[in-house]
């Protein structure tokens, strides 16, 4: 994550990126508005893939980590007119809406594959539980079928279509 942010936001101080990634950024730290916005956009658009998903320990931890980092950056951007403008345009998710932010991360940033069908179902359930923490009334499980799939990442085959053609991760998720 640190290497991704350093590559995506080369103008941002590497020490600041390190503090953000390792959860050491505090309110007393000075974060320039343009840097906070650049980091927020980069984390909002990140893609994380776990080729051995299992029951979702790594992806759920990554979702929590991204959520915390985005909320931290959001606290620095509260008074920013540029940030409010971008929020109104629906380009990015509001960090104050915990449910929407976690849902965005799960639906657009986290991908995974595992050979064990039941492990993938447990991972989906863990994501649902993480969402329900921020929900007043239980909601239906979001459709994670395109993001968390059953398959063998070593051979990339995830099954066959109704004509018997092999389906690969590349065909389902893109390169």
PDB file of C-alpha atoms in Angstrom:
ATOM      1  CA  UNK A   1       0.000   0.000   0.000  1.00  0.00           C
ATOM      2  CA  UNK A   2       2.841   2.344   0.807  1.00  0.00           C
ATOM      3  CA  UNK A   3       4.586   1.625  -2.509  1.00  0.00           C
ATOM      4  CA  UNK A   4       1.296   2.152  -4.353  1.00  0.00           C
ATOM      5  CA  UNK A   5       0.747   5.554  -2.701  1.00  0.00           C
ATOM      6  CA  UNK A   6       4.347   6.640  -3.288  1.00  0.00           C
ATOM      7  CA  UNK A   7       3.969   5.770  -6.974  1.00  0.00           C
ATOM      8  CA  UNK A   8       0.479   7.232  -7.392  1.00  0.00           C
ATOM      9  CA  UNK A   9       1.235  10.415  -5.390  1.00  0.00           C
ATOM     10  CA  UNK A  10       4.907  11.206  -6.100  1.00  0.00           C
ATOM     11  CA  UNK A  11       4.570  14.826  -4.945  1.00  0.00           C
ATOM     12  CA  UNK A  12       3.441  13.786  -1.441  1.00  0.00           C
ATOM     13  CA  UNK A  13       6.085  13.516   1.279  1.00  0.00           C
ATOM     14  CA  UNK A  14       7.063   9.864   1.782  1.00  0.00           C
ATOM     15  CA  UNK A  15       7.175  10.296   5.552  1.00  0.00           C
ATOM     16  CA  UNK A  16       3.565  11.474   5.495  1.00  0.00           C
ATOM     17  CA  UNK A  17       2.577   8.428   3.407  1.00  0.00           C
ATOM     18  CA  UNK A  18       4.383   6.158   5.858  1.00  0.00           C
ATOM     19  CA  UNK A  19       2.567   7.677   8.819  1.00  0.00           C
ATOM     20  CA  UNK A  20      -0.782   7.268   7.068  1.00  0.00           C
ATOM     21  CA  UNK A  21      -0.157   3.659   6.052  1.00  0.00           C
ATOM     22  CA  UNK A  22       1.109   2.633   9.492  1.00  0.00           C
ATOM     23  CA  UNK A  23      -1.698   4.420  11.365  1.00  0.00           C
ATOM     24  CA  UNK A  24       0.666   6.938  12.954  1.00  0.00           C
ATOM     25  CA  UNK A  25      -0.867  10.097  11.482  1.00  0.00           C
ATOM     26  CA  UNK A  26      -2.211  12.297  14.274  1.00  0.00           C
ATOM     27  CA  UNK A  27      -4.279  15.481  14.306  1.00  0.00           C
ATOM     28  CA  UNK A  28      -1.211  17.556  15.217  1.00  0.00           C
ATOM     29  CA  UNK A  29       0.517  16.514  11.974  1.00  0.00           C
ATOM     30  CA  UNK A  30       0.319  19.129   9.259  1.00  0.00           C
ATOM     31  CA  UNK A  31      -1.138  17.654   6.084  1.00  0.00           C
ATOM     32  CA  UNK A  32      -1.410  19.995   3.096  1.00  0.00           C
ATOM     33  CA  UNK A  33      -4.903  19.962   1.586  1.00  0.00           C
ATOM     34  CA  UNK A  34      -3.658  19.025  -1.888  1.00  0.00           C
ATOM     35  CA  UNK A  35      -1.693  16.084  -0.452  1.00  0.00           C
ATOM     36  CA  UNK A  36      -4.634  14.852   1.624  1.00  0.00           C
ATOM     37  CA  UNK A  37      -6.920  15.067  -1.414  1.00  0.00           C
ATOM     38  CA  UNK A  38      -4.415  13.256  -3.651  1.00  0.00           C
ATOM     39  CA  UNK A  39      -3.996  10.477  -1.079  1.00  0.00           C
ATOM     40  CA  UNK A  40      -7.763  10.223  -0.573  1.00  0.00           C
ATOM     41  CA  UNK A  41      -8.356   9.857  -4.304  1.00  0.00           C
ATOM     42  CA  UNK A  42      -5.591   7.271  -4.614  1.00  0.00           C
ATOM     43  CA  UNK A  43      -6.924   5.161  -1.732  1.00  0.00           C
ATOM     44  CA  UNK A  44     -10.479   5.577  -3.002  1.00  0.00           C
ATOM     45  CA  UNK A  45      -9.400   4.045  -6.342  1.00  0.00           C
ATOM     46  CA  UNK A  46      -6.990   1.343  -5.115  1.00  0.00           C
ATOM     47  CA  UNK A  47      -7.440  -2.285  -6.171  1.00  0.00           C
ATOM     48  CA  UNK A  48      -6.339  -5.102  -3.874  1.00  0.00           C
ATOM     49  CA  UNK A  49      -6.332  -8.744  -5.001  1.00  0.00           C
ATOM     50  CA  UNK A  50      -5.936 -11.796  -2.785  1.00  0.00           C
ATOM     51  CA  UNK A  51      -5.304 -14.880  -4.976  1.00  0.00           C
ATOM     52  CA  UNK A  52      -5.678 -17.207  -1.974  1.00  0.00           C
ATOM     53  CA  UNK A  53      -8.685 -15.624  -0.279  1.00  0.00           C
ATOM     54  CA  UNK A  54      -9.428 -18.348   2.236  1.00  0.00           C
ATOM     55  CA  UNK A  55     -12.043 -17.131   4.700  1.00  0.00           C
ATOM     56  CA  UNK A  56     -11.113 -13.510   4.024  1.00  0.00           C
ATOM     57  CA  UNK A  57      -8.676 -12.605   6.790  1.00  0.00           C
ATOM     58  CA  UNK A  58      -6.394 -10.493   4.575  1.00  0.00           C
ATOM     59  CA  UNK A  59      -9.127  -8.759   2.512  1.00  0.00           C
ATOM     60  CA  UNK A  60     -11.186  -7.895   5.603  1.00  0.00           C
ATOM     61  CA  UNK A  61      -8.085  -6.520   7.331  1.00  0.00           C
ATOM     62  CA  UNK A  62      -7.240  -4.526   4.191  1.00  0.00           C
ATOM     63  CA  UNK A  63     -10.782  -3.158   4.060  1.00  0.00           C
ATOM     64  CA  UNK A  64     -10.489  -2.044   7.694  1.00  0.00           C
ATOM     65  CA  UNK A  65      -7.084  -0.503   6.980  1.00  0.00           C
ATOM     66  CA  UNK A  66      -8.342   1.399   3.919  1.00  0.00           C
ATOM     67  CA  UNK A  67     -11.414   2.501   5.864  1.00  0.00           C
ATOM     68  CA  UNK A  68      -9.297   3.886   8.723  1.00  0.00           C
ATOM     69  CA  UNK A  69      -6.918   5.681   6.351  1.00  0.00           C
ATOM     70  CA  UNK A  70      -9.765   7.234   4.352  1.00  0.00           C
ATOM     71  CA  UNK A  71     -11.514   8.376   7.535  1.00  0.00           C
ATOM     72  CA  UNK A  72      -8.260   9.907   8.798  1.00  0.00           C
ATOM     73  CA  UNK A  73      -7.742  11.784   5.540  1.00  0.00           C
ATOM     74  CA  UNK A  74     -11.393  12.820   5.606  1.00  0.00           C
ATOM     75  CA  UNK A  75     -10.854  14.483   8.975  1.00  0.00           C
ATOM     76  CA  UNK A  76      -8.099  16.621   7.402  1.00  0.00           C
ATOM     77  CA  UNK A  77     -10.352  17.522   4.472  1.00  0.00           C
ATOM     78  CA  UNK A  78     -13.474  18.516   6.443  1.00  0.00           C
ATOM     79  CA  UNK A  79     -13.079  22.240   5.815  1.00  0.00           C
ATOM     80  CA  UNK A  80     -11.841  21.911   2.239  1.00  0.00           C
ATOM     81  CA  UNK A  81     -14.018  23.595  -0.391  1.00  0.00           C
ATOM     82  CA  UNK A  82     -12.394  21.464  -3.122  1.00  0.00           C
ATOM     83  CA  UNK A  83     -13.199  18.255  -1.216  1.00  0.00           C
ATOM     84  CA  UNK A  84     -16.825  19.340  -0.703  1.00  0.00           C
ATOM     85  CA  UNK A  85     -17.081  20.122  -4.417  1.00  0.00           C
ATOM     86  CA  UNK A  86     -15.783  16.671  -5.347  1.00  0.00           C
ATOM     87  CA  UNK A  87     -18.177  15.043  -2.847  1.00  0.00           C
ATOM     88  CA  UNK A  88     -21.146  16.882  -4.390  1.00  0.00           C
ATOM     89  CA  UNK A  89     -20.147  15.658  -7.843  1.00  0.00           C
ATOM     90  CA  UNK A  90     -20.264  12.062  -6.505  1.00  0.00           C
ATOM     91  CA  UNK A  91     -16.698  11.436  -7.642  1.00  0.00           C
ATOM     92  CA  UNK A  92     -15.756  10.060  -4.242  1.00  0.00           C
ATOM     93  CA  UNK A  93     -17.463   8.581  -1.202  1.00  0.00           C
ATOM     94  CA  UNK A  94     -18.079  10.738   1.869  1.00  0.00           C
ATOM     95  CA  UNK A  95     -15.768   9.603   4.693  1.00  0.00           C
ATOM     96  CA  UNK A  96     -18.438  10.572   7.250  1.00  0.00           C
ATOM     97  CA  UNK A  97     -20.812   7.902   5.881  1.00  0.00           C
ATOM     98  CA  UNK A  98     -19.164   4.786   7.309  1.00  0.00           C
ATOM     99  CA  UNK A  99     -21.579   2.335   5.674  1.00  0.00           C
ATOM    100  CA  UNK A 100     -21.203   3.863   2.188  1.00  0.00           C
ATOM    101  CA  UNK A 101     -17.422   4.064   2.554  1.00  0.00           C
ATOM    102  CA  UNK A 102     -17.050   0.416   3.571  1.00  0.00           C
ATOM    103  CA  UNK A 103     -19.454  -0.653   0.839  1.00  0.00           C
ATOM    104  CA  UNK A 104     -17.420   1.288  -1.727  1.00  0.00           C
ATOM    105  CA  UNK A 105     -14.199  -0.389  -0.577  1.00  0.00           C
ATOM    106  CA  UNK A 106     -15.770  -3.856  -0.670  1.00  0.00           C
ATOM    107  CA  UNK A 107     -17.457  -3.385  -4.047  1.00  0.00           C
ATOM    108  CA  UNK A 108     -14.694  -1.530  -5.882  1.00  0.00           C
ATOM    109  CA  UNK A 109     -11.360  -2.188  -4.205  1.00  0.00           C
ATOM    110  CA  UNK A 110     -11.254  -5.757  -2.891  1.00  0.00           C
ATOM    111  CA  UNK A 111     -10.986  -8.801  -5.170  1.00  0.00           C
ATOM    112  CA  UNK A 112     -10.281 -12.365  -4.217  1.00  0.00           C
ATOM    113  CA  UNK A 113     -10.234 -15.965  -5.328  1.00  0.00           C
ATOM    114  CA  UNK A 114     -10.069 -19.280  -3.516  1.00  0.00           C
ATOM    115  CA  UNK A 115     -10.411 -22.893  -4.551  1.00  0.00           C
ATOM    116  CA  UNK A 116     -12.677 -23.667  -1.561  1.00  0.00           C
ATOM    117  CA  UNK A 117     -16.334 -22.696  -2.150  1.00  0.00           C
ATOM    118  CA  UNK A 118     -17.177 -22.571   1.567  1.00  0.00           C
ATOM    119  CA  UNK A 119     -14.178 -20.378   2.370  1.00  0.00           C
ATOM    120  CA  UNK A 120     -15.369 -17.828  -0.201  1.00  0.00           C
ATOM    121  CA  UNK A 121     -18.860 -17.867   1.353  1.00  0.00           C
ATOM    122  CA  UNK A 122     -17.346 -17.227   4.793  1.00  0.00           C
ATOM    123  CA  UNK A 123     -15.355 -14.291   3.361  1.00  0.00           C
ATOM    124  CA  UNK A 124     -18.558 -12.815   1.930  1.00  0.00           C
ATOM    125  CA  UNK A 125     -20.252 -13.241   5.305  1.00  0.00           C
ATOM    126  CA  UNK A 126     -17.360 -11.505   7.070  1.00  0.00           C
ATOM    127  CA  UNK A 127     -17.691  -8.535   4.725  1.00  0.00           C
ATOM    128  CA  UNK A 128     -21.439  -8.414   5.372  1.00  0.00           C
ATOM    129  CA  UNK A 129     -20.833  -8.421   9.145  1.00  0.00           C
ATOM    130  CA  UNK A 130     -18.362  -5.542   8.738  1.00  0.00           C
ATOM    131  CA  UNK A 131     -21.033  -3.589   6.855  1.00  0.00           C
ATOM    132  CA  UNK A 132     -23.750  -4.317   9.405  1.00  0.00           C
ATOM    133  CA  UNK A 133     -21.682  -2.684  12.149  1.00  0.00           C
ATOM    134  CA  UNK A 134     -22.636   0.635  10.534  1.00  0.00           C
ATOM    135  CA  UNK A 135     -26.257  -0.167   9.725  1.00  0.00           C
ATOM    136  CA  UNK A 136     -29.326   0.560  11.869  1.00  0.00           C
ATOM    137  CA  UNK A 137     -31.346  -2.263  10.322  1.00  0.00           C
ATOM    138  CA  UNK A 138     -29.937  -5.435   8.736  1.00  0.00           C
ATOM    139  CA  UNK A 139     -29.792  -5.364   4.967  1.00  0.00           C
ATOM    140  CA  UNK A 140     -29.456  -8.092   2.369  1.00  0.00           C
ATOM    141  CA  UNK A 141     -25.989  -9.349   1.565  1.00  0.00           C
ATOM    142  CA  UNK A 142     -24.575  -7.267  -1.309  1.00  0.00           C
ATOM    143  CA  UNK A 143     -23.681  -9.121  -4.496  1.00  0.00           C
ATOM    144  CA  UNK A 144     -20.000 -10.024  -4.134  1.00  0.00           C
ATOM    145  CA  UNK A 145     -20.123 -12.621  -6.926  1.00  0.00           C
ATOM    146  CA  UNK A 146     -17.951 -10.589  -9.280  1.00  0.00           C
ATOM    147  CA  UNK A 147     -15.345  -9.717  -6.654  1.00  0.00           C
ATOM    148  CA  UNK A 148     -14.923 -12.851  -4.552  1.00  0.00           C
ATOM    149  CA  UNK A 149     -14.879 -15.939  -6.716  1.00  0.00           C
ATOM    150  CA  UNK A 150     -14.269 -19.660  -6.411  1.00  0.00           C
ATOM    151  CA  UNK A 151     -11.378 -20.754  -8.557  1.00  0.00           C
ATOM    152  CA  UNK A 152      -7.729 -21.713  -8.728  1.00  0.00           C
ATOM    153  CA  UNK A 153      -5.583 -18.600  -9.064  1.00  0.00           C
ATOM    154  CA  UNK A 154      -2.616 -20.653 -10.224  1.00  0.00           C
ATOM    155  CA  UNK A 155      -4.394 -21.723 -13.400  1.00  0.00           C
ATOM    156  CA  UNK A 156      -6.942 -18.859 -13.456  1.00  0.00           C
ATOM    157  CA  UNK A 157      -9.784 -21.198 -14.430  1.00  0.00           C
ATOM    158  CA  UNK A 158     -12.926 -20.594 -12.405  1.00  0.00           C
ATOM    159  CA  UNK A 159     -15.300 -22.925 -14.191  1.00  0.00           C
ATOM    160  CA  UNK A 160     -17.068 -23.334 -17.494  1.00  0.00           C
ATOM    161  CA  UNK A 161     -19.909 -21.502 -19.186  1.00  0.00           C
ATOM    162  CA  UNK A 162     -23.079 -23.214 -20.406  1.00  0.00           C
ATOM    163  CA  UNK A 163     -21.330 -24.129 -23.689  1.00  0.00           C
ATOM    164  CA  UNK A 164     -18.451 -25.850 -21.895  1.00  0.00           C
ATOM    165  CA  UNK A 165     -15.884 -23.099 -22.567  1.00  0.00           C
ATOM    166  CA  UNK A 166     -13.385 -22.481 -19.772  1.00  0.00           C
ATOM    167  CA  UNK A 167     -14.015 -19.279 -17.815  1.00  0.00           C
ATOM    168  CA  UNK A 168     -10.893 -17.542 -16.549  1.00  0.00           C
ATOM    169  CA  UNK A 169     -10.390 -14.772 -14.015  1.00  0.00           C
ATOM    170  CA  UNK A 170      -9.224 -12.545 -16.841  1.00  0.00           C
ATOM    171  CA  UNK A 171     -12.525 -12.993 -18.694  1.00  0.00           C
ATOM    172  CA  UNK A 172     -14.563 -12.324 -15.543  1.00  0.00           C
ATOM    173  CA  UNK A 173     -12.587  -9.506 -13.924  1.00  0.00           C
ATOM    174  CA  UNK A 174     -10.413  -8.115 -16.697  1.00  0.00           C
ATOM    175  CA  UNK A 175      -6.651  -7.875 -16.680  1.00  0.00           C
TER     176      UNK A 175
END
